[in-house]
Amino acid sequence: MAEPIRLIVGLGNPGSQYDKTRHNAGFWFVEELAKRYNGQFLNEKRFSGEACRINVGSESVWLLKPMTFMNRSGLAARQLADFYRLPVQKILVAHDELDLPVGDVRLKQAGGHGGHNGLRDLHAHLGADYWRLRLGIAHPGDRNKVVDYVLSPPTRDEEIAIRLAVDKAADQIALVLAGDLQKAMNELHRK
């Protein structure tokens, strides 16, 4: 058994102009959890973001949406983790993933940032040992188009696929909070 997760950071950008963009898939995940478990995000200046606490059965977890923009996501995560004395192994970061097909979802611990600026900043503030929930958005095929691609809305079919991946991941949250991340991984990675 792994350490039970006590903080889930959803990566995205604040502001209505970014709400429906591919880069906000991490926000979509924590918003789905808040919706399912009656959480209410509140602006928490001490954590540079919006946060809420939800209970899933007998387990509780903090949800965090950094309001520092994607490239500075690590600050908010560090502030909340420091305040509640949470080790990095108890943190899960949900984010968009160019290297996975649209709608795929993968759970893993540690690793590189793969050029993802939100993860790069998290590495700087937390190290690399946090867990990641990777929500596939696919690659546009040309690295020069990546910025415009991630900051634009997915097609209707792509959004449906990403939202289904978010739902699939949210269905495993009880296992994640209990520290049974291997079982959650097996469920998520099954075709």
PDB file of C-alpha atoms in Angstrom:
ATOM      1  CA  MET A   1       0.000   0.000   0.000  1.00  0.00           C
ATOM      2  CA  ALA A   2       1.165   3.502  -0.842  1.00  0.00           C
ATOM      3  CA  GLU A   3       0.677   6.561   1.319  1.00  0.00           C
ATOM      4  CA  PRO A   4      -2.975   7.689   1.212  1.00  0.00           C
ATOM      5  CA  ILE A   5      -3.450  10.830  -0.861  1.00  0.00           C
ATOM      6  CA  ARG A   6      -4.408  13.892   1.206  1.00  0.00           C
ATOM      7  CA  LEU A   7      -4.059  16.674  -1.392  1.00  0.00           C
ATOM      8  CA  ILE A   8      -5.221  16.662  -5.009  1.00  0.00           C
ATOM      9  CA  VAL A   9      -3.978  19.567  -7.087  1.00  0.00           C
ATOM     10  CA  GLY A  10      -5.803  20.168 -10.344  1.00  0.00           C
ATOM     11  CA  LEU A  11      -3.732  22.092 -12.872  1.00  0.00           C
ATOM     12  CA  GLY A  12      -5.258  24.776 -15.054  1.00  0.00           C
ATOM     13  CA  ASN A  13      -5.426  28.489 -15.665  1.00  0.00           C
ATOM     14  CA  PRO A  14      -7.807  30.863 -13.862  1.00  0.00           C
ATOM     15  CA  GLY A  15     -10.310  32.956 -15.780  1.00  0.00           C
ATOM     16  CA  SER A  16     -13.363  32.233 -17.909  1.00  0.00           C
ATOM     17  CA  GLN A  17     -11.319  32.455 -21.135  1.00  0.00           C
ATOM     18  CA  TYR A  18      -9.493  29.256 -20.083  1.00  0.00           C
ATOM     19  CA  ASP A  19     -12.376  27.274 -18.527  1.00  0.00           C
ATOM     20  CA  LYS A  20     -13.020  25.089 -21.547  1.00  0.00           C
ATOM     21  CA  THR A  21      -9.439  24.692 -22.786  1.00  0.00           C
ATOM     22  CA  ARG A  22      -7.514  21.421 -22.915  1.00  0.00           C
ATOM     23  CA  HIS A  23      -4.963  22.804 -20.436  1.00  0.00           C
ATOM     24  CA  ASN A  24      -7.675  22.942 -17.757  1.00  0.00           C
ATOM     25  CA  ALA A  25      -8.317  19.183 -17.650  1.00  0.00           C
ATOM     26  CA  GLY A  26      -6.824  19.096 -14.134  1.00  0.00           C
ATOM     27  CA  PHE A  27      -9.326  21.718 -12.969  1.00  0.00           C
ATOM     28  CA  TRP A  28     -12.111  19.615 -14.520  1.00  0.00           C
ATOM     29  CA  PHE A  29     -11.043  16.658 -12.374  1.00  0.00           C
ATOM     30  CA  VAL A  30     -11.034  18.428  -9.006  1.00  0.00           C
ATOM     31  CA  GLU A  31     -14.277  20.221  -9.914  1.00  0.00           C
ATOM     32  CA  GLU A  32     -15.888  16.830 -10.608  1.00  0.00           C
ATOM     33  CA  LEU A  33     -14.746  15.543  -7.209  1.00  0.00           C
ATOM     34  CA  ALA A  34     -16.102  18.661  -5.494  1.00  0.00           C
ATOM     35  CA  LYS A  35     -19.416  18.202  -7.287  1.00  0.00           C
ATOM     36  CA  ARG A  36     -19.696  14.509  -6.344  1.00  0.00           C
ATOM     37  CA  TYR A  37     -18.791  15.037  -2.698  1.00  0.00           C
ATOM     38  CA  ASN A  38     -20.457  18.393  -2.000  1.00  0.00           C
ATOM     39  CA  GLY A  39     -17.271  20.446  -1.859  1.00  0.00           C
ATOM     40  CA  GLN A  40     -17.324  24.204  -2.268  1.00  0.00           C
ATOM     41  CA  PHE A  41     -14.167  25.865  -3.595  1.00  0.00           C
ATOM     42  CA  LEU A  42     -13.286  29.042  -1.718  1.00  0.00           C
ATOM     43  CA  ASN A  43     -10.585  31.559  -2.487  1.00  0.00           C
ATOM     44  CA  GLU A  44      -7.690  30.866  -0.097  1.00  0.00           C
ATOM     45  CA  LYS A  45      -5.089  33.624  -0.416  1.00  0.00           C
ATOM     46  CA  ARG A  46      -2.688  31.821   1.920  1.00  0.00           C
ATOM     47  CA  PHE A  47      -2.636  28.955  -0.632  1.00  0.00           C
ATOM     48  CA  SER A  48      -2.628  31.160  -3.766  1.00  0.00           C
ATOM     49  CA  GLY A  49      -5.686  29.327  -5.042  1.00  0.00           C
ATOM     50  CA  GLU A  50      -9.148  27.980  -4.532  1.00  0.00           C
ATOM     51  CA  ALA A  51      -9.405  25.096  -2.092  1.00  0.00           C
ATOM     52  CA  CYS A  52     -11.966  22.852  -0.472  1.00  0.00           C
ATOM     53  CA  ARG A  53     -11.988  19.734   1.638  1.00  0.00           C
ATOM     54  CA  ILE A  54     -14.157  16.762   0.788  1.00  0.00           C
ATOM     55  CA  ASN A  55     -14.976  13.558   2.623  1.00  0.00           C
ATOM     56  CA  VAL A  56     -15.152  10.255   0.767  1.00  0.00           C
ATOM     57  CA  GLY A  57     -16.410   7.657   3.209  1.00  0.00           C
ATOM     58  CA  SER A  58     -14.187   7.960   6.270  1.00  0.00           C
ATOM     59  CA  GLU A  59     -11.330   9.631   4.348  1.00  0.00           C
ATOM     60  CA  SER A  60     -10.869  13.334   3.685  1.00  0.00           C
ATOM     61  CA  VAL A  61      -8.758  15.143   1.122  1.00  0.00           C
ATOM     62  CA  TRP A  62      -7.942  18.707   0.145  1.00  0.00           C
ATOM     63  CA  LEU A  63      -8.688  19.797  -3.421  1.00  0.00           C
ATOM     64  CA  LEU A  64      -6.706  22.723  -4.802  1.00  0.00           C
ATOM     65  CA  LYS A  65      -6.969  24.823  -7.955  1.00  0.00           C
ATOM     66  CA  PRO A  66      -3.909  27.110  -8.110  1.00  0.00           C
ATOM     67  CA  MET A  67      -4.858  30.619  -9.226  1.00  0.00           C
ATOM     68  CA  THR A  68      -1.266  31.493 -10.097  1.00  0.00           C
ATOM     69  CA  PHE A  69      -1.560  30.353 -13.741  1.00  0.00           C
ATOM     70  CA  MET A  70      -0.173  27.065 -14.957  1.00  0.00           C
ATOM     71  CA  ASN A  71       3.505  28.054 -15.042  1.00  0.00           C
ATOM     72  CA  ARG A  72       3.492  28.898 -11.322  1.00  0.00           C
ATOM     73  CA  SER A  73       1.343  26.042  -9.986  1.00  0.00           C
ATOM     74  CA  GLY A  74       4.041  24.789  -7.620  1.00  0.00           C
ATOM     75  CA  LEU A  75       3.760  27.757  -5.278  1.00  0.00           C
ATOM     76  CA  ALA A  76       0.131  27.046  -4.355  1.00  0.00           C
ATOM     77  CA  ALA A  77       0.768  23.333  -3.882  1.00  0.00           C
ATOM     78  CA  ARG A  78       3.806  24.032  -1.687  1.00  0.00           C
ATOM     79  CA  GLN A  79       1.890  26.544   0.459  1.00  0.00           C
ATOM     80  CA  LEU A  80      -0.952  24.125   1.231  1.00  0.00           C
ATOM     81  CA  ALA A  81       1.372  21.126   1.694  1.00  0.00           C
ATOM     82  CA  ASP A  82       3.590  23.106   4.089  1.00  0.00           C
ATOM     83  CA  PHE A  83       0.636  24.451   6.077  1.00  0.00           C
ATOM     84  CA  TYR A  84      -0.802  20.961   6.663  1.00  0.00           C
ATOM     85  CA  ARG A  85       2.610  19.247   6.824  1.00  0.00           C
ATOM     86  CA  LEU A  86       1.815  16.925   3.926  1.00  0.00           C
ATOM     87  CA  PRO A  87       4.735  14.953   2.483  1.00  0.00           C
ATOM     88  CA  VAL A  88       5.033  14.931  -1.292  1.00  0.00           C
ATOM     89  CA  GLN A  89       4.060  11.218  -1.415  1.00  0.00           C
ATOM     90  CA  LYS A  90       0.551  12.219  -0.237  1.00  0.00           C
ATOM     91  CA  ILE A  91       0.022  14.622  -3.152  1.00  0.00           C
ATOM     92  CA  LEU A  92      -1.710  13.795  -6.437  1.00  0.00           C
ATOM     93  CA  VAL A  93      -1.509  16.242  -9.338  1.00  0.00           C
ATOM     94  CA  ALA A  94      -4.141  15.998 -12.098  1.00  0.00           C
ATOM     95  CA  HIS A  95      -3.035  17.460 -15.433  1.00  0.00           C
ATOM     96  CA  ASP A  96      -3.468  17.412 -19.193  1.00  0.00           C
ATOM     97  CA  GLU A  97      -1.085  15.048 -21.007  1.00  0.00           C
ATOM     98  CA  LEU A  98       0.025  15.542 -24.620  1.00  0.00           C
ATOM     99  CA  ASP A  99       1.680  12.116 -24.752  1.00  0.00           C
ATOM    100  CA  LEU A 100      -1.570  10.178 -24.253  1.00  0.00           C
ATOM    101  CA  PRO A 101      -4.439   9.780 -26.718  1.00  0.00           C
ATOM    102  CA  VAL A 102      -7.513  11.889 -26.063  1.00  0.00           C
ATOM    103  CA  GLY A 103      -9.542  10.311 -23.293  1.00  0.00           C
ATOM    104  CA  ASP A 104      -6.835   8.014 -21.931  1.00  0.00           C
ATOM    105  CA  VAL A 105      -6.085   8.324 -18.224  1.00  0.00           C
ATOM    106  CA  ARG A 106      -3.004   7.074 -16.393  1.00  0.00           C
ATOM    107  CA  LEU A 107      -1.889   7.146 -12.779  1.00  0.00           C
ATOM    108  CA  LYS A 108       1.784   7.082 -11.849  1.00  0.00           C
ATOM    109  CA  GLN A 109       4.216   8.223  -9.205  1.00  0.00           C
ATOM    110  CA  ALA A 110       7.235  10.414  -9.859  1.00  0.00           C
ATOM    111  CA  GLY A 111       8.961  10.983 -13.172  1.00  0.00           C
ATOM    112  CA  GLY A 112      10.030  13.892 -15.306  1.00  0.00           C
ATOM    113  CA  HIS A 113       7.989  16.920 -16.271  1.00  0.00           C
ATOM    114  CA  GLY A 114       8.039  16.134 -20.018  1.00  0.00           C
ATOM    115  CA  GLY A 115       8.143  19.826 -20.898  1.00  0.00           C
ATOM    116  CA  HIS A 116       4.854  20.529 -19.068  1.00  0.00           C
ATOM    117  CA  ASN A 117       5.393  23.937 -17.465  1.00  0.00           C
ATOM    118  CA  GLY A 118       2.979  23.281 -14.601  1.00  0.00           C
ATOM    119  CA  LEU A 119       4.845  20.100 -13.690  1.00  0.00           C
ATOM    120  CA  ARG A 120       8.178  21.858 -14.130  1.00  0.00           C
ATOM    121  CA  ASP A 121       7.168  24.405 -11.478  1.00  0.00           C
ATOM    122  CA  LEU A 122       5.830  21.670  -9.182  1.00  0.00           C
ATOM    123  CA  HIS A 123       9.193  19.913  -9.486  1.00  0.00           C
ATOM    124  CA  ALA A 124      10.914  23.138  -8.423  1.00  0.00           C
ATOM    125  CA  HIS A 125       8.684  23.499  -5.337  1.00  0.00           C
ATOM    126  CA  LEU A 126       8.009  19.870  -4.329  1.00  0.00           C
ATOM    127  CA  GLY A 127      10.537  17.623  -6.040  1.00  0.00           C
ATOM    128  CA  ALA A 128       9.422  14.875  -8.423  1.00  0.00           C
ATOM    129  CA  ASP A 129       7.951  12.205  -6.114  1.00  0.00           C
ATOM    130  CA  TYR A 130       4.305  13.294  -6.158  1.00  0.00           C
ATOM    131  CA  TRP A 131       1.648  11.158  -7.855  1.00  0.00           C
ATOM    132  CA  ARG A 132       0.231  12.219 -11.225  1.00  0.00           C
ATOM    133  CA  LEU A 133      -3.150  11.670 -12.815  1.00  0.00           C
ATOM    134  CA  ARG A 134      -2.437  12.140 -16.515  1.00  0.00           C
ATOM    135  CA  LEU A 135      -5.492  13.045 -18.606  1.00  0.00           C
ATOM    136  CA  GLY A 136      -4.825  12.462 -22.302  1.00  0.00           C
ATOM    137  CA  ILE A 137      -5.418  15.328 -24.720  1.00  0.00           C
ATOM    138  CA  ALA A 138      -3.142  14.016 -27.554  1.00  0.00           C
ATOM    139  CA  HIS A 139      -0.459  16.003 -29.364  1.00  0.00           C
ATOM    140  CA  PRO A 140      -1.226  18.383 -32.229  1.00  0.00           C
ATOM    141  CA  GLY A 141       1.574  16.782 -34.253  1.00  0.00           C
ATOM    142  CA  ASP A 142       3.784  19.854 -34.470  1.00  0.00           C
ATOM    143  CA  ARG A 143       5.634  21.120 -31.404  1.00  0.00           C
ATOM    144  CA  ASN A 144       5.276  24.699 -32.679  1.00  0.00           C
ATOM    145  CA  LYS A 145       1.502  24.365 -32.344  1.00  0.00           C
ATOM    146  CA  VAL A 146       1.456  23.037 -28.763  1.00  0.00           C
ATOM    147  CA  VAL A 147       0.808  26.341 -26.952  1.00  0.00           C
ATOM    148  CA  ASP A 148      -2.149  27.312 -29.145  1.00  0.00           C
ATOM    149  CA  TYR A 149      -3.454  23.742 -28.994  1.00  0.00           C
ATOM    150  CA  VAL A 150      -3.476  23.388 -25.194  1.00  0.00           C
ATOM    151  CA  LEU A 151      -4.951  26.871 -24.770  1.00  0.00           C
ATOM    152  CA  SER A 152      -7.856  26.159 -27.138  1.00  0.00           C
ATOM    153  CA  PRO A 153     -11.039  24.182 -26.506  1.00  0.00           C
ATOM    154  CA  PRO A 154     -11.165  20.539 -27.563  1.00  0.00           C
ATOM    155  CA  THR A 155     -13.627  19.462 -30.232  1.00  0.00           C
ATOM    156  CA  ARG A 156     -16.995  18.260 -28.989  1.00  0.00           C
ATOM    157  CA  ASP A 157     -15.978  14.593 -29.313  1.00  0.00           C
ATOM    158  CA  GLU A 158     -12.631  15.263 -27.611  1.00  0.00           C
ATOM    159  CA  GLU A 159     -14.331  17.032 -24.714  1.00  0.00           C
ATOM    160  CA  ILE A 160     -16.702  14.092 -24.252  1.00  0.00           C
ATOM    161  CA  ALA A 161     -13.719  11.705 -24.200  1.00  0.00           C
ATOM    162  CA  ILE A 162     -11.784  13.849 -21.697  1.00  0.00           C
ATOM    163  CA  ARG A 163     -14.852  14.199 -19.445  1.00  0.00           C
ATOM    164  CA  LEU A 164     -15.333  10.411 -19.551  1.00  0.00           C
ATOM    165  CA  ALA A 165     -11.688   9.995 -18.470  1.00  0.00           C
ATOM    166  CA  VAL A 166     -12.313  12.459 -15.617  1.00  0.00           C
ATOM    167  CA  ASP A 167     -15.356  10.416 -14.549  1.00  0.00           C
ATOM    168  CA  LYS A 168     -13.402   7.153 -14.766  1.00  0.00           C
ATOM    169  CA  ALA A 169     -10.679   8.610 -12.546  1.00  0.00           C
ATOM    170  CA  ALA A 170     -13.196  10.080 -10.088  1.00  0.00           C
ATOM    171  CA  ASP A 171     -14.758   6.623  -9.751  1.00  0.00           C
ATOM    172  CA  GLN A 172     -11.443   5.392  -8.264  1.00  0.00           C
ATOM    173  CA  ILE A 173     -11.065   8.132  -5.658  1.00  0.00           C
ATOM    174  CA  ALA A 174     -11.939   5.911  -2.675  1.00  0.00           C
ATOM    175  CA  LEU A 175      -9.028   3.587  -3.542  1.00  0.00           C
ATOM    176  CA  VAL A 176      -6.684   6.561  -3.979  1.00  0.00           C
ATOM    177  CA  LEU A 177      -7.606   8.011  -0.594  1.00  0.00           C
ATOM    178  CA  ALA A 178      -7.204   4.628   1.074  1.00  0.00           C
ATOM    179  CA  GLY A 179      -3.654   4.356  -0.289  1.00  0.00           C
ATOM    180  CA  ASP A 180      -4.506   1.481  -2.648  1.00  0.00           C
ATOM    181  CA  LEU A 181      -3.049   3.296  -5.635  1.00  0.00           C
ATOM    182  CA  GLN A 182      -1.907   0.089  -7.315  1.00  0.00           C
ATOM    183  CA  LYS A 183      -5.484  -1.190  -7.464  1.00  0.00           C
ATOM    184  CA  ALA A 184      -6.694   2.218  -8.696  1.00  0.00           C
ATOM    185  CA  MET A 185      -3.957   2.116 -11.350  1.00  0.00           C
ATOM    186  CA  ASN A 186      -5.034  -1.368 -12.459  1.00  0.00           C
ATOM    187  CA  GLU A 187      -8.639  -0.190 -12.808  1.00  0.00           C
ATOM    188  CA  LEU A 188      -7.727   2.970 -14.716  1.00  0.00           C
ATOM    189  CA  HIS A 189      -5.276   1.291 -17.073  1.00  0.00           C
ATOM    190  CA  ARG A 190      -7.621  -1.554 -18.001  1.00  0.00           C
ATOM    191  CA  LYS A 191      -9.023  -1.172 -21.523  1.00  0.00           C
TER     192      LYS A 191
END
